[in-house]
Amino acid sequence: MPSTDEQTTPHTATMLPGQPVADAVLADVAERVAVLRAAGVVPALATVLVGDDDASAGYIGIKQRQAAQLGFASPHRHLPADATQEQLHEVIAAFNADPAVHGILVQYPVPDHLDYDAALQRIDPDKDVDGMHPLNLGRLALGLPGPVPCTPAGIEALLAHHGIPVSGREVVILGRGATLGRPLATLLAQKRPTANAAVTVVHTGVADWPRYTRRADILIAAAGVPGIIQPEHVKTGAVVIGGGVRYAGRRLLPDVDEACAEVAGAITPRVGGVGPTTVAMLFRNAVAAAERQVG
Ligand SMILES: NC(=O)c1ccc[n+]([C@@H]2O[C@H](COP(=O)([O-])OP(=O)(O)OC[C@H]3O[C@@H](n4cnc5c(N)ncnc54)[C@H](OP(=O)(O)O)[C@@H]3O)[C@@H](O)[C@H]2O)c1
């Protein structure tokens, strides 16, 4: 007979925080930056902000402070909200041409009249720290070295850091977006010890997607639809990773309902899961870009 406690205490999954993963990645980045600096190279991550959105200015500020702590230089250009696409491209071209700049980050979003994707395509692929340039997505598809999109790379690192086996297991990703679901599927299907999974991607074209998520050993939410993953979509004991989020003002609304912790074996926390690993991967891409450029 189960004890009274066992009858009344709901099962709670093991938490998979992202911060320890980010700390480990950033410690490695700091060491690599120190090696570069000792060789006379100051790695530089250039940032570009367009407009006066407070949240975007805040995100850029956080990244600049983190860059400085890690030993990066962070040259910055701030364009006015009415900047033209040509002006944005000129700023990118100047950073591309500057041999002292190794990585370039254009803060998202840009004002509505500007085309963010077109700007990204102007970044020298070797200075693309987001890993979202078409050439780098092609490298990812071919398994060639290059920067990997930050959120997918962060999720792979998070699974590896917490000792969750991925190889040979069934991974189901809800969402096929260009930022997250699609590159993540490519990454986790690659032939490497921390990947090597049987990956299924579901989306709005698969009306009965819960049939797939319910059989996943590792379920990754990448939809950006608050609360779309409910406990009945999760196999008992599965690993659940919340990648998709939406914001209502400053409030973060994750894809994964908190009640999933009562079914999952392990789960990312509502706040502080995938997010910190994404930022860490940006700096990992930046130091790797500097290492490649100085040989
Ligand atoms: N945590 C982080 O640090 C971080 C970083 C980057 C992005 N993100 C988040 O990751 C999420 C995905 O980003 P993205 O740019 O890849 O997304 P996206 O382009 O908006 O794609 C969303 C995907 O979800 C699917 N989807 C949406 N509603 C659905 C529904 N009701 N049923 C089934 N599938 C549904 C869409 O299906 P269709 O293709 O059929 O339309 C699409 O494939 C966003 O929430 C974003 O905020 C988080």
CSV table of C-alpha atoms and ligand atoms in Angstrom, one decimal:
chain,number,residue,atom,x,y,z
A,1,MET,CA,0.0,0.0,0.0
A,2,PRO,CA,1.4,3.5,-0.8
A,3,SER,CA,1.8,5.8,2.1
A,4,THR,CA,-0.6,8.7,2.6
A,5,ASP,CA,2.2,11.0,1.4
A,6,GLU,CA,2.6,9.1,-1.8
A,7,GLN,CA,-1.1,9.3,-2.4
A,8,THR,CA,-1.4,13.1,-1.8
A,9,THR,CA,2.0,14.5,-3.0
A,10,PRO,CA,1.9,15.2,-6.7
A,11,HIS,CA,4.9,14.0,-8.7
A,12,THR,CA,7.3,16.9,-9.5
A,13,ALA,CA,9.8,16.6,-12.3
A,14,THR,CA,13.5,17.3,-11.9
A,15,MET,CA,14.2,20.8,-12.9
A,16,LEU,CA,16.7,21.5,-15.8
A,17,PRO,CA,17.9,25.1,-15.2
A,18,GLY,CA,19.8,26.8,-18.0
A,19,GLN,CA,22.0,29.0,-15.8
A,20,PRO,CA,24.6,26.4,-14.8
A,21,VAL,CA,24.8,25.4,-18.5
A,22,ALA,CA,25.4,29.0,-19.5
A,23,ASP,CA,27.9,29.5,-16.7
A,24,ALA,CA,30.0,26.5,-18.0
A,25,VAL,CA,29.8,27.7,-21.6
A,26,LEU,CA,30.8,31.3,-20.5
A,27,ALA,CA,33.7,30.1,-18.4
A,28,ASP,CA,35.0,28.3,-21.5
A,29,VAL,CA,34.5,31.4,-23.6
A,30,ALA,CA,36.3,33.6,-21.0
A,31,GLU,CA,39.3,31.2,-21.2
A,32,ARG,CA,39.4,31.3,-25.0
A,33,VAL,CA,39.1,35.2,-24.9
A,34,ALA,CA,42.1,35.3,-22.5
A,35,VAL,CA,44.1,33.1,-24.9
A,36,LEU,CA,43.3,35.5,-27.8
A,37,ARG,CA,44.2,38.5,-25.8
A,38,ALA,CA,47.4,37.0,-24.6
A,39,ALA,CA,48.3,36.6,-28.4
A,40,GLY,CA,47.5,40.3,-28.9
A,41,VAL,CA,44.0,39.9,-30.4
A,42,VAL,CA,41.1,41.6,-28.7
A,43,PRO,CA,38.0,39.8,-29.9
A,44,ALA,CA,35.2,42.2,-30.8
A,45,LEU,CA,31.5,41.7,-31.0
A,46,ALA,CA,29.9,44.7,-32.7
A,47,THR,CA,26.3,45.6,-31.9
A,48,VAL,CA,23.7,47.5,-34.0
A,49,LEU,CA,20.6,49.0,-32.5
A,50,VAL,CA,17.9,50.7,-34.6
A,51,GLY,CA,15.4,52.9,-32.9
A,52,ASP,CA,14.5,53.7,-29.4
A,53,ASP,CA,12.6,50.7,-28.1
A,54,ASP,CA,13.4,50.4,-24.4
A,55,ALA,CA,13.4,46.6,-24.3
A,56,SER,CA,15.7,46.3,-27.3
A,57,ALA,CA,18.1,48.9,-25.8
A,58,GLY,CA,18.0,46.9,-22.5
A,59,TYR,CA,18.8,43.7,-24.3
A,60,ILE,CA,21.8,45.3,-26.1
A,61,GLY,CA,23.0,46.8,-22.8
A,62,ILE,CA,22.9,43.4,-21.1
A,63,LYS,CA,24.9,41.8,-24.0
A,64,GLN,CA,27.4,44.7,-24.0
A,65,ARG,CA,28.0,44.4,-20.2
A,66,GLN,CA,28.4,40.6,-20.6
A,67,ALA,CA,30.8,41.1,-23.5
A,68,ALA,CA,32.9,43.4,-21.4
A,69,GLN,CA,33.0,41.0,-18.5
A,70,LEU,CA,34.2,38.2,-20.8
A,71,GLY,CA,36.9,40.4,-22.3
A,72,PHE,CA,35.3,41.3,-25.6
A,73,ALA,CA,35.4,44.8,-27.1
A,74,SER,CA,31.9,45.8,-28.2
A,75,PRO,CA,31.8,48.6,-30.7
A,76,HIS,CA,28.3,49.9,-31.0
A,77,ARG,CA,26.2,51.8,-33.6
A,78,HIS,CA,22.8,53.2,-32.8
A,79,LEU,CA,20.7,54.3,-35.7
A,80,PRO,CA,17.6,56.5,-35.4
A,81,ALA,CA,14.2,55.0,-35.6
A,82,ASP,CA,13.7,56.5,-39.1
A,83,ALA,CA,17.0,55.0,-40.5
A,84,THR,CA,16.7,53.6,-44.0
A,85,GLN,CA,17.5,50.1,-45.1
A,86,GLU,CA,20.6,51.5,-46.9
A,87,GLN,CA,21.9,53.2,-43.7
A,88,LEU,CA,21.5,49.9,-41.9
A,89,HIS,CA,23.4,48.1,-44.7
A,90,GLU,CA,26.1,50.7,-44.6
A,91,VAL,CA,26.7,50.1,-40.9
A,92,ILE,CA,26.9,46.4,-41.5
A,93,ALA,CA,29.2,46.9,-44.4
A,94,ALA,CA,31.6,49.0,-42.3
A,95,PHE,CA,31.7,46.3,-39.6
A,96,ASN,CA,32.2,43.6,-42.2
A,97,ALA,CA,35.2,45.5,-43.6
A,98,ASP,CA,36.8,46.2,-40.2
A,99,PRO,CA,39.3,43.5,-39.4
A,100,ALA,CA,39.2,44.4,-35.7
A,101,VAL,CA,35.5,43.3,-35.6
A,102,HIS,CA,35.0,39.5,-35.4
A,103,GLY,CA,31.2,39.3,-34.8
A,104,ILE,CA,28.2,41.4,-35.7
A,105,LEU,CA,24.9,41.4,-33.9
A,106,VAL,CA,21.8,43.4,-35.2
A,107,GLN,CA,19.3,43.6,-32.3
A,108,TYR,CA,15.9,42.2,-33.2
A,109,PRO,CA,13.3,43.6,-33.8
A,110,VAL,CA,14.1,46.5,-36.1
A,111,PRO,CA,11.4,49.2,-36.8
A,112,ASP,CA,8.6,47.9,-39.1
A,113,HIS,CA,9.7,49.7,-42.2
A,114,LEU,CA,13.0,47.8,-42.2
A,115,ASP,CA,13.7,44.3,-43.4
A,116,TYR,CA,15.6,42.4,-40.7
A,117,ASP,CA,16.2,39.3,-42.8
A,118,ALA,CA,17.6,41.3,-45.6
A,119,ALA,CA,20.0,43.0,-43.2
A,120,LEU,CA,21.1,39.6,-41.7
A,121,GLN,CA,22.0,38.5,-45.2
A,122,ARG,CA,24.4,41.5,-45.5
A,123,ILE,CA,26.4,40.3,-42.5
A,124,ASP,CA,29.7,38.6,-43.5
A,125,PRO,CA,28.8,34.9,-42.8
A,126,ASP,CA,32.1,34.5,-40.9
A,127,LYS,CA,31.0,37.3,-38.6
A,128,ASP,CA,27.4,36.0,-38.1
A,129,VAL,CA,27.1,35.2,-34.4
A,130,ASP,CA,23.4,34.3,-34.6
A,131,GLY,CA,24.2,31.5,-37.1
A,132,MET,CA,21.2,32.6,-39.1
A,133,HIS,CA,22.9,33.6,-42.3
A,134,PRO,CA,21.7,31.3,-45.2
A,135,LEU,CA,25.3,30.2,-45.7
A,136,ASN,CA,25.6,29.1,-42.1
A,137,LEU,CA,22.2,27.3,-42.2
A,138,GLY,CA,23.6,25.5,-45.2
A,139,ARG,CA,26.7,24.6,-43.3
A,140,LEU,CA,24.5,23.2,-40.5
A,141,ALA,CA,22.5,21.2,-43.0
A,142,LEU,CA,25.8,19.8,-44.5
A,143,GLY,CA,27.4,19.2,-41.1
A,144,LEU,CA,30.2,21.6,-41.9
A,145,PRO,CA,31.8,23.7,-39.1
A,146,GLY,CA,30.3,27.2,-38.5
A,147,PRO,CA,28.1,29.1,-36.1
A,148,VAL,CA,25.0,27.2,-35.1
A,149,PRO,CA,21.8,29.2,-34.3
A,150,CYS,CA,22.0,30.1,-30.6
A,151,THR,CA,18.7,28.7,-29.2
A,152,PRO,CA,19.1,25.2,-30.8
A,153,ALA,CA,22.7,25.1,-29.8
A,154,GLY,CA,21.7,26.1,-26.3
A,155,ILE,CA,19.1,23.3,-26.1
A,156,GLU,CA,21.6,20.7,-27.2
A,157,ALA,CA,24.1,22.0,-24.5
A,158,LEU,CA,21.3,22.0,-21.9
A,159,LEU,CA,20.5,18.3,-22.5
A,160,ALA,CA,24.2,17.3,-22.5
A,161,HIS,CA,25.0,19.3,-19.4
A,162,HIS,CA,22.2,17.7,-17.4
A,163,GLY,CA,23.2,14.2,-18.6
A,164,ILE,CA,20.1,13.5,-20.6
A,165,PRO,CA,20.8,10.9,-23.2
A,166,VAL,CA,19.7,12.0,-26.7
A,167,SER,CA,21.3,9.4,-29.0
A,168,GLY,CA,18.9,6.8,-30.2
A,169,ARG,CA,15.9,8.4,-28.4
A,170,GLU,CA,12.7,9.8,-29.8
A,171,VAL,CA,12.7,13.6,-29.9
A,172,VAL,CA,9.5,15.4,-31.0
A,173,ILE,CA,9.7,19.2,-31.7
A,174,LEU,CA,6.5,21.2,-31.8
A,175,GLY,CA,7.2,24.0,-34.3
A,176,ARG,CA,9.2,24.3,-37.5
A,177,GLY,CA,10.2,28.0,-37.3
A,178,ALA,CA,13.5,29.1,-38.9
A,179,THR,CA,14.9,30.3,-35.5
A,180,LEU,CA,14.2,27.3,-33.5
A,181,GLY,CA,12.3,24.1,-34.6
A,182,ARG,CA,13.9,23.7,-38.1
A,183,PRO,CA,17.6,24.2,-37.2
A,184,LEU,CA,17.1,22.2,-33.9
A,185,ALA,CA,15.7,19.2,-35.9
A,186,THR,CA,18.8,19.3,-38.1
A,187,LEU,CA,21.1,19.6,-35.1
A,188,LEU,CA,19.7,16.8,-33.0
A,189,ALA,CA,19.6,14.4,-36.0
A,190,GLN,CA,23.3,14.9,-36.6
A,191,LYS,CA,25.7,12.0,-36.0
A,192,ARG,CA,27.3,13.2,-32.8
A,193,PRO,CA,27.2,11.7,-29.3
A,194,THR,CA,25.0,14.6,-27.9
A,195,ALA,CA,22.6,14.3,-30.8
A,196,ASN,CA,22.0,11.3,-33.0
A,197,ALA,CA,18.2,11.2,-32.2
A,198,ALA,CA,15.1,10.0,-34.1
A,199,VAL,CA,13.6,13.5,-34.6
A,200,THR,CA,10.0,14.2,-35.6
A,201,VAL,CA,8.8,17.8,-36.2
A,202,VAL,CA,5.1,18.6,-35.9
A,203,HIS,CA,3.3,21.9,-36.7
A,204,THR,CA,-0.1,23.3,-37.7
A,205,GLY,CA,-0.1,20.9,-40.7
A,206,VAL,CA,-0.3,17.9,-38.3
A,207,ALA,CA,-3.8,18.2,-36.8
A,208,ASP,CA,-3.2,15.3,-34.4
A,209,TRP,CA,0.2,16.4,-33.2
A,210,PRO,CA,-0.5,15.2,-29.6
A,211,ARG,CA,-0.3,11.7,-31.0
A,212,TYR,CA,3.4,12.4,-31.7
A,213,THR,CA,4.2,14.4,-28.6
A,214,ARG,CA,2.8,11.7,-26.3
A,215,ARG,CA,5.3,9.2,-27.5
A,216,ALA,CA,8.3,11.5,-27.2
A,217,ASP,CA,11.2,10.7,-24.9
A,218,ILE,CA,12.2,14.3,-25.3
A,219,LEU,CA,9.5,16.9,-26.1
A,220,ILE,CA,10.7,20.3,-27.2
A,221,ALA,CA,8.1,23.1,-27.5
A,222,ALA,CA,9.1,25.6,-30.2
A,223,ALA,CA,5.7,27.1,-31.2
A,224,GLY,CA,5.4,30.4,-29.3
A,225,VAL,CA,1.8,29.6,-28.3
A,226,PRO,CA,1.4,30.1,-24.5
A,227,GLY,CA,0.3,26.9,-22.8
A,228,ILE,CA,0.0,24.8,-25.9
A,229,ILE,CA,1.8,21.9,-24.2
A,230,GLN,CA,-0.5,20.5,-21.5
A,231,PRO,CA,0.1,17.4,-19.2
A,232,GLU,CA,-2.0,15.2,-21.5
A,233,HIS,CA,0.5,15.9,-24.4
A,234,VAL,CA,3.4,14.5,-22.4
A,235,LYS,CA,4.5,10.9,-21.9
A,236,THR,CA,5.0,10.0,-18.2
A,237,GLY,CA,8.6,10.5,-17.3
A,238,ALA,CA,9.5,12.3,-20.5
A,239,VAL,CA,12.0,15.2,-20.7
A,240,VAL,CA,10.2,18.5,-21.6
A,241,ILE,CA,12.1,21.5,-22.9
A,242,GLY,CA,10.3,24.8,-23.2
A,243,GLY,CA,11.8,26.8,-26.0
A,244,GLY,CA,8.8,28.7,-27.3
A,245,VAL,CA,7.8,31.8,-25.4
A,246,ARG,CA,5.7,34.9,-25.9
A,247,TYR,CA,5.7,38.1,-24.0
A,248,ALA,CA,2.7,40.1,-22.7
A,249,GLY,CA,4.5,43.3,-21.8
A,250,ARG,CA,7.3,42.0,-19.5
A,251,ARG,CA,5.4,38.9,-18.5
A,252,LEU,CA,6.8,35.7,-20.1
A,253,LEU,CA,4.2,33.3,-21.3
A,254,PRO,CA,5.8,29.9,-22.1
A,255,ASP,CA,4.5,27.2,-24.4
A,256,VAL,CA,4.7,24.6,-21.6
A,257,ASP,CA,2.1,24.7,-19.0
A,258,GLU,CA,3.6,24.4,-15.5
A,259,ALA,CA,1.3,21.4,-14.7
A,260,CYS,CA,3.4,19.3,-17.1
A,261,ALA,CA,5.9,19.0,-14.2
A,262,GLU,CA,3.5,16.6,-12.7
A,263,VAL,CA,3.9,14.2,-15.6
A,264,ALA,CA,7.4,14.8,-16.9
A,265,GLY,CA,10.5,13.2,-15.5
A,266,ALA,CA,12.6,16.4,-16.1
A,267,ILE,CA,11.5,19.8,-17.3
A,268,THR,CA,13.0,23.3,-17.9
A,269,PRO,CA,11.8,25.9,-15.3
A,270,ARG,CA,9.2,28.5,-16.4
A,271,VAL,CA,11.9,31.2,-16.2
A,272,GLY,CA,15.7,30.5,-16.5
A,273,GLY,CA,15.6,27.4,-18.8
A,274,VAL,CA,16.5,27.8,-22.4
A,275,GLY,CA,16.9,31.6,-22.3
A,276,PRO,CA,20.3,31.8,-20.5
A,277,THR,CA,21.8,29.1,-22.8
A,278,THR,CA,20.8,31.1,-25.9
A,279,VAL,CA,22.8,34.2,-24.7
A,280,ALA,CA,25.8,32.0,-23.8
A,281,MET,CA,25.8,30.5,-27.3
A,282,LEU,CA,26.0,33.9,-28.8
A,283,PHE,CA,29.3,34.5,-27.0
A,284,ARG,CA,30.5,31.0,-27.9
A,285,ASN,CA,29.8,31.8,-31.6
A,286,ALA,CA,31.6,35.2,-31.2
A,287,VAL,CA,34.8,33.8,-29.7
A,288,ALA,CA,34.8,31.0,-32.3
A,289,ALA,CA,34.5,33.6,-35.0
A,290,ALA,CA,37.5,35.5,-33.7
A,291,GLU,CA,39.5,32.3,-33.4
A,292,ARG,CA,38.7,31.4,-37.0
A,293,GLN,CA,39.5,34.9,-38.3
A,294,VAL,CA,42.9,35.1,-36.6
A,295,GLY,CA,43.7,31.5,-37.6
B,1,LIG,N1,14.0,30.9,-25.3
B,1,LIG,C1,14.7,31.6,-26.2
B,1,LIG,O1,15.8,32.1,-25.8
B,1,LIG,C2,14.2,31.8,-27.5
B,1,LIG,C3,15.0,32.2,-28.6
B,1,LIG,C4,14.5,32.3,-29.9
B,1,LIG,C5,13.2,32.0,-30.1
B,1,LIG,N2,12.4,31.6,-29.1
B,1,LIG,C6,11.0,31.3,-29.2
B,1,LIG,O2,10.9,30.1,-30.0
B,1,LIG,C7,9.6,30.1,-30.6
B,1,LIG,C8,9.8,29.7,-32.0
B,1,LIG,O3,10.5,30.6,-32.8
B,1,LIG,P1,10.5,30.5,-34.3
B,1,LIG,O4,11.0,31.9,-34.8
B,1,LIG,O5,11.2,29.3,-34.7
B,1,LIG,O6,9.0,30.4,-34.5
B,1,LIG,P2,7.9,30.7,-35.7
B,1,LIG,O7,8.6,30.9,-37.0
B,1,LIG,O8,6.9,31.6,-35.2
B,1,LIG,O9,7.3,29.2,-35.8
B,1,LIG,C9,6.4,28.7,-34.9
B,1,LIG,C10,6.1,27.3,-35.2
B,1,LIG,O10,5.1,26.8,-34.4
B,1,LIG,C11,4.1,26.1,-35.1
B,1,LIG,N3,2.8,26.4,-34.4
B,1,LIG,C12,2.3,27.6,-34.1
B,1,LIG,N4,1.0,27.4,-33.5
B,1,LIG,C13,0.8,26.0,-33.6
B,1,LIG,C14,-0.3,25.2,-33.2
B,1,LIG,N5,-1.4,25.8,-32.6
B,1,LIG,N6,-0.2,23.9,-33.4
B,1,LIG,C15,0.9,23.4,-33.9
B,1,LIG,N7,1.9,24.1,-34.3
B,1,LIG,C16,1.9,25.4,-34.1
B,1,LIG,C17,4.1,26.8,-36.4
B,1,LIG,O11,3.5,26.0,-37.4
B,1,LIG,P3,3.4,26.3,-39.0
B,1,LIG,O12,4.8,26.3,-39.5
B,1,LIG,O13,2.5,25.3,-39.5
B,1,LIG,O14,2.8,27.7,-39.0
B,1,LIG,C18,5.6,27.1,-36.7
B,1,LIG,O15,6.2,26.0,-37.3
B,1,LIG,C19,9.1,31.5,-30.4
B,1,LIG,O16,8.2,31.5,-29.3
B,1,LIG,C20,10.3,32.3,-30.0
B,1,LIG,O17,9.9,33.4,-29.1
B,1,LIG,C21,12.9,31.5,-27.8
